[in-house]
Short mmCIF file of C-alpha atoms and ligand atoms in Angstrom, two decimals:
data_model
loop_
_atom_site.label_atom_id
_atom_site.label_comp_id
_atom_site.label_asym_id
_atom_site.label_seq_id
_atom_site.Cartn_x
_atom_site.Cartn_y
_atom_site.Cartn_z
CA UNK O 1 37.58 51.02 -88.81
CA UNK O 2 41.09 52.15 -88.42
CA UNK O 3 43.23 50.37 -86.14
CA UNK O 4 46.73 50.43 -84.46
CA UNK O 5 47.99 47.08 -82.81
CA UNK O 6 50.51 47.61 -80.16
CA UNK O 7 52.40 44.98 -78.30
CA UNK O 8 56.12 43.50 -77.68
CA UNK O 9 57.48 41.53 -80.14
CA UNK O 10 56.25 38.25 -80.34
CA UNK O 11 52.92 39.16 -78.84
CA UNK O 12 50.83 38.09 -81.87
CA UNK O 13 50.38 41.37 -83.69
CA UNK O 14 51.02 39.92 -87.38
CA UNK O 15 48.85 36.45 -86.37
CA UNK O 16 45.84 38.73 -85.39
CA UNK O 17 46.25 41.13 -88.10
CA UNK O 18 45.72 38.66 -91.10
CA UNK O 19 42.71 37.53 -89.08
CA UNK O 20 41.57 41.34 -88.41
CA UNK O 21 42.18 42.32 -91.81
CA UNK O 22 40.25 39.61 -93.42
CA UNK O 23 37.25 39.84 -91.29
CA UNK O 24 37.12 43.90 -91.25
CA UNK O 25 38.21 44.28 -94.90
CA UNK O 26 40.76 46.74 -94.17
CA UNK O 27 44.61 46.92 -95.43
CA UNK O 28 46.99 45.28 -93.00
CA UNK O 29 50.10 47.59 -93.00
CA UNK O 30 52.98 45.92 -91.13
CA UNK O 31 56.13 48.08 -91.42
CA UNK O 32 57.96 44.99 -90.44
CA UNK O 33 56.80 43.53 -93.80
CA UNK O 34 57.36 46.36 -95.73
CA UNK O 35 61.08 46.66 -94.55
CA UNK O 36 61.50 42.63 -95.35
CA UNK O 37 60.09 43.24 -98.77
CA UNK O 38 62.60 45.74 -99.29
CA UNK O 39 65.52 43.81 -98.07
CA UNK O 40 64.48 40.90 -100.26
CA UNK O 41 64.49 43.23 -103.39
CA UNK O 42 67.57 45.11 -102.27
CA UNK O 43 66.06 48.34 -102.61
CA UNK O 44 68.11 51.32 -101.26
CA UNK O 45 65.55 51.35 -98.34
CA UNK O 46 66.09 47.87 -97.57
CA UNK O 47 70.04 48.18 -97.57
CA UNK O 48 69.54 50.91 -95.29
CA UNK O 49 66.93 49.20 -93.04
CA UNK O 50 68.75 45.97 -92.94
CA UNK O 51 71.30 47.63 -90.57
CA UNK O 52 69.01 48.49 -88.15
CA UNK O 53 66.73 45.22 -88.26
CA UNK O 54 69.58 42.62 -87.97
CA UNK O 55 70.65 44.38 -84.83
CA UNK O 56 67.64 44.80 -83.12
CA UNK O 57 67.18 48.42 -83.73
CA UNK O 58 64.66 50.74 -85.11
CA UNK O 59 64.70 51.76 -88.46
CA UNK O 60 65.25 55.77 -87.90
CA UNK O 61 61.82 57.70 -87.37
CA UNK O 62 62.27 59.86 -90.79
CA UNK O 63 62.52 57.17 -92.96
CA UNK O 64 59.56 54.82 -91.15
CA UNK O 65 57.38 58.15 -91.02
CA UNK O 66 57.98 58.70 -94.72
CA UNK O 67 56.91 55.09 -95.47
CA UNK O 68 53.70 54.95 -93.61
CA UNK O 69 52.50 58.43 -95.09
CA UNK O 70 52.91 57.07 -98.35
CA UNK O 71 50.97 53.83 -97.74
CA UNK O 72 48.30 55.46 -96.00
CA UNK O 73 47.72 57.69 -98.77
CA UNK O 74 46.88 54.94 -101.31
CA UNK O 75 43.38 54.65 -101.98
CA UNK O 76 42.69 51.32 -100.18
CA UNK O 77 43.08 53.07 -96.76
CA UNK O 78 40.13 55.52 -97.29
CA UNK O 79 37.59 53.22 -95.62
CA UNK O 80 40.14 52.03 -92.74
CA UNK O 81 43.60 50.33 -91.94
CA UNK O 82 45.17 48.13 -89.66
CA UNK O 83 48.73 49.51 -88.45
CA UNK O 84 50.85 46.60 -87.32
CA UNK O 85 54.43 47.63 -85.66
CA UNK O 86 53.82 51.40 -86.14
CA UNK O 87 53.72 53.57 -84.39
CA UNK O 88 56.49 52.48 -82.06
CA UNK O 89 58.44 55.58 -81.13
CA UNK O 90 56.59 59.13 -79.70
CA UNK O 91 57.75 60.84 -82.50
CA UNK O 92 55.96 58.40 -84.71
CA UNK O 93 52.89 58.34 -82.86
CA UNK O 94 52.83 62.21 -83.11
CA UNK O 95 53.47 62.18 -86.75
CA UNK O 96 50.31 59.53 -87.14
CA UNK O 97 48.37 62.11 -85.42
CA UNK O 98 49.01 65.10 -87.35
CA UNK O 99 48.99 63.17 -90.58
CA UNK O 100 45.41 62.03 -89.87
CA UNK O 101 44.32 64.98 -88.20
CA UNK O 102 45.27 66.85 -91.02
CA UNK O 103 43.27 64.49 -93.41
CA UNK O 104 40.01 65.00 -91.06
CA UNK O 105 40.73 61.28 -89.74
CA UNK O 106 41.53 59.66 -86.47
CA UNK O 107 41.91 56.05 -85.39
CA UNK O 108 39.38 54.19 -83.65
CA UNK O 109 41.27 52.51 -81.09
CA UNK O 110 44.76 51.36 -80.26
CA UNK O 111 44.71 47.87 -79.34
CA UNK O 112 47.24 46.42 -77.05
CA UNK O 113 47.84 42.68 -77.16
CA UNK O 114 49.10 42.21 -73.75
CA UNK O 115 51.46 39.25 -73.53
CA UNK O 116 54.16 39.15 -70.60
CA UNK O 117 57.66 38.64 -71.07
CA UNK O 118 58.12 35.06 -70.19
CA UNK O 119 56.17 33.75 -72.99
CA UNK O 120 57.71 35.98 -75.72
CA UNK O 121 61.11 34.09 -75.88
CA UNK O 122 59.78 30.70 -76.75
CA UNK O 123 57.55 32.32 -79.21
CA UNK O 124 59.90 34.14 -81.09
CA UNK O 125 62.30 31.55 -81.30
CA UNK O 126 59.97 29.12 -82.77
CA UNK O 127 58.56 31.72 -85.07
CA UNK O 128 58.55 30.42 -88.97
CA UNK O 129 57.65 32.78 -91.31
CA UNK O 130 56.68 32.78 -95.14
CA UNK O 131 59.08 35.14 -97.00
CA UNK O 132 55.96 35.46 -99.73
CA UNK O 133 53.10 36.25 -98.16
CA UNK O 134 54.41 37.06 -94.48
CA UNK O 135 52.62 34.80 -92.73
CA UNK O 136 53.65 33.69 -89.33
CA UNK O 137 53.63 30.27 -87.96
CA UNK O 138 54.99 28.38 -84.84
CA UNK O 139 56.63 25.10 -84.76
CA UNK O 140 55.00 24.28 -81.53
CA UNK O 141 51.91 26.38 -81.23
CA UNK O 142 50.65 27.29 -84.96
CA UNK O 143 52.30 24.61 -87.11
CA UNK O 144 51.76 24.54 -90.89
CA UNK O 145 49.73 21.70 -92.45
CA UNK O 146 52.81 20.56 -94.23
CA UNK O 147 56.14 20.82 -92.56
CA UNK O 148 57.86 23.88 -93.25
CA UNK O 149 55.64 25.02 -96.24
CA UNK O 150 53.11 28.24 -96.12
CA UNK O 151 49.39 26.88 -95.76
CA UNK O 152 48.68 29.67 -97.78
CA UNK O 153 51.31 29.83 -100.81
CA UNK O 154 52.99 26.86 -100.56
CA UNK O 155 56.43 28.72 -100.39
CA UNK O 156 59.26 27.00 -97.93
CA UNK O 157 59.36 28.73 -94.60
CA UNK O 158 62.07 30.52 -93.16
CA UNK O 159 63.32 31.60 -89.69
CA UNK O 160 64.00 35.42 -89.56
CA UNK O 161 67.53 36.49 -89.04
CA UNK O 162 66.31 38.64 -86.04
CA UNK O 163 64.45 35.96 -84.26
CA UNK O 164 67.51 34.68 -82.42
CA UNK O 165 67.65 34.45 -78.73
CA UNK O 166 70.39 37.47 -78.37
CA UNK O 167 68.69 39.80 -80.89
CA UNK O 168 65.17 39.23 -79.37
CA UNK O 169 66.64 40.44 -75.81
CA UNK O 170 67.59 43.88 -77.62
CA UNK O 171 64.49 43.74 -79.33
CA UNK O 172 62.76 43.60 -75.92
CA UNK O 173 64.69 46.49 -74.45
CA UNK O 174 64.01 48.71 -77.60
CA UNK O 175 60.38 48.17 -76.66
CA UNK O 176 60.68 48.90 -73.12
CA UNK O 177 62.49 52.22 -73.52
CA UNK O 178 60.55 53.35 -76.81
CA UNK O 179 57.67 51.53 -77.58
CA UNK O 180 55.97 50.78 -74.33
CA UNK O 181 55.52 54.35 -73.60
CA UNK O 182 52.79 54.65 -76.24
CA UNK O 183 50.12 52.64 -73.93
CA UNK O 184 50.14 55.58 -71.77
CA UNK O 185 50.10 57.97 -74.93
CA UNK O 186 46.76 56.20 -75.93
CA UNK O 187 45.51 55.63 -72.68
CA UNK O 188 45.67 59.52 -71.97
CA UNK O 189 43.50 59.99 -75.52
CA UNK O 190 41.14 57.71 -74.07
CA UNK O 191 41.53 55.46 -77.27
CA UNK O 192 43.48 52.40 -75.75
CA UNK O 193 41.82 48.93 -75.80
CA UNK O 194 43.65 45.98 -74.21
CA UNK O 195 43.11 41.99 -74.86
CA UNK O 196 45.02 39.20 -73.29
CA UNK O 197 47.14 37.76 -75.28
CA UNK O 198 48.44 34.71 -73.61
CA UNK O 199 45.33 32.22 -74.87
CA UNK O 200 45.12 30.28 -78.07
CA UNK O 201 45.36 32.17 -81.30
CA UNK O 202 41.46 31.64 -81.69
CA UNK O 203 40.61 32.70 -78.18
CA UNK O 204 42.76 35.80 -78.59
CA UNK O 205 40.89 36.61 -81.88
CA UNK O 206 37.32 36.26 -80.14
CA UNK O 207 38.23 38.65 -77.69
CA UNK O 208 39.64 41.12 -80.18
CA UNK O 209 36.31 40.73 -82.44
CA UNK O 210 34.30 41.57 -79.22
CA UNK O 211 36.21 44.54 -78.32
CA UNK O 212 36.49 46.06 -81.91
CA UNK O 213 32.62 45.36 -82.23
CA UNK O 214 32.08 47.95 -79.03
CA UNK O 215 34.38 50.52 -80.57
CA UNK O 216 32.81 53.73 -81.81
P1 ADP T 1 54.01 39.78 -83.81
O1 ADP T 1 53.90 40.25 -85.10
O2 ADP T 1 53.59 40.44 -82.45
O3 ADP T 1 55.85 40.01 -83.47
P2 ADP T 1 53.70 37.18 -84.44
O4 ADP T 1 52.25 37.39 -84.97
O5 ADP T 1 54.47 37.03 -85.42
O6 ADP T 1 53.79 38.27 -83.35
O7 ADP T 1 53.51 35.91 -83.42
C1 ADP T 1 55.01 35.36 -82.98
C2 ADP T 1 54.96 34.18 -82.79
O8 ADP T 1 54.21 33.75 -81.80
C3 ADP T 1 54.84 33.38 -84.12
O9 ADP T 1 55.32 32.02 -84.30
C4 ADP T 1 53.03 32.83 -83.98
O10 ADP T 1 52.62 31.73 -84.68
C5 ADP T 1 52.88 32.67 -82.58
N1 ADP T 1 51.83 32.85 -82.14
C6 ADP T 1 51.04 34.04 -82.16
N2 ADP T 1 50.02 34.33 -81.48
C7 ADP T 1 49.96 33.13 -80.36
C8 ADP T 1 49.22 32.63 -79.27
N3 ADP T 1 48.14 33.30 -78.97
N4 ADP T 1 49.65 31.59 -78.87
C9 ADP T 1 50.76 31.02 -79.16
N5 ADP T 1 51.53 31.30 -80.19
C10 ADP T 1 51.30 32.48 -80.85
P1 ADP T 2 58.08 42.35 -84.48
O1 ADP T 2 56.76 42.50 -84.10
O2 ADP T 2 58.22 40.59 -84.29
O3 ADP T 2 58.90 43.06 -83.34
P2 ADP T 2 58.33 43.68 -87.27
O4 ADP T 2 58.09 42.82 -88.40
O5 ADP T 2 57.03 44.51 -86.53
O6 ADP T 2 58.71 42.24 -86.16
O7 ADP T 2 59.42 44.50 -87.20
C1 ADP T 2 60.79 43.92 -87.59
C2 ADP T 2 61.83 44.95 -87.49
O8 ADP T 2 61.73 45.95 -88.33
C3 ADP T 2 61.81 45.80 -85.94
O9 ADP T 2 62.64 45.35 -85.07
C4 ADP T 2 62.67 47.26 -86.65
O10 ADP T 2 63.98 47.09 -86.59
C5 ADP T 2 61.78 47.28 -87.91
N1 ADP T 2 60.69 48.21 -87.79
C6 ADP T 2 59.43 47.76 -87.97
N2 ADP T 2 58.65 48.63 -87.73
C7 ADP T 2 59.33 49.75 -87.24
C8 ADP T 2 58.86 51.31 -86.84
N3 ADP T 2 57.56 51.47 -86.60
N4 ADP T 2 59.89 52.04 -86.41
C9 ADP T 2 61.38 51.54 -86.94
N5 ADP T 2 61.61 50.25 -87.03
C10 ADP T 2 60.64 49.31 -87.27
ZN1 ZN T 3 52.87 32.42 -97.50
#
């Protein structure tokens, strides 16, 4: 199964991606996680990406596309993958199509997690993440078992620097202008599925499983 997850920041892409990648045994590829790992390791890529991420801007296409192509070329992607947070621009979507086409592949579906703006701010300002495994929690909607500790690896949780109210607003603007048009792009390819992302995490996951079960 080759899946793209679409949706505004805070829609629940990372949360659902973890559940989907476990169930379908496919790698979860999050460009945001890749950038954050590079930032924490202070690699040249991390140093460049940080300038954009901290301001709520997108990392330039040339950089991002190169990283995803490298990742998709790894052996574990042969039988499928789940892209979370990529593509985010028309240029990225075109580059992904060409790359897959050149390799005789195509995606099964682009799955939009549909969540209206009113939900987003509370989801993102209450988000806490594990810097080690990338797991996402919420102080109210999905608290960890032990306060501020990751259920999976017991690391201390942190609040992302770009999850403050002003940066979230900027990211939502960027989403509207640059990423939202991709919904039409995949609709035109007859490749879009939509799940209502406003319910509880397990409810949304159940709906996603039903959708993916029907996808060819
Ligand atoms: P994204 O990867 O799309 O930015 P996340 O998966 O990190 O989104 O989710 C954003 C925040 O909202 C996190 O704090 C997460 O725990 C919480 N969250 C995710 N799905 C739901 C849901 N269905 N209902 C309530 N909160 C959710
Ligand atoms: P969220 O789902 O909460 O928006 P992500 O973890 O997917 O957050 O991304 C965090 C940041 O990393 C984005 O705001 C952006 O700066 C950068 N980023 C992630 N994916 C991409 C991409 N495909 N193109 C450009 N920048 C990206
Ligand atoms: Zn963890």
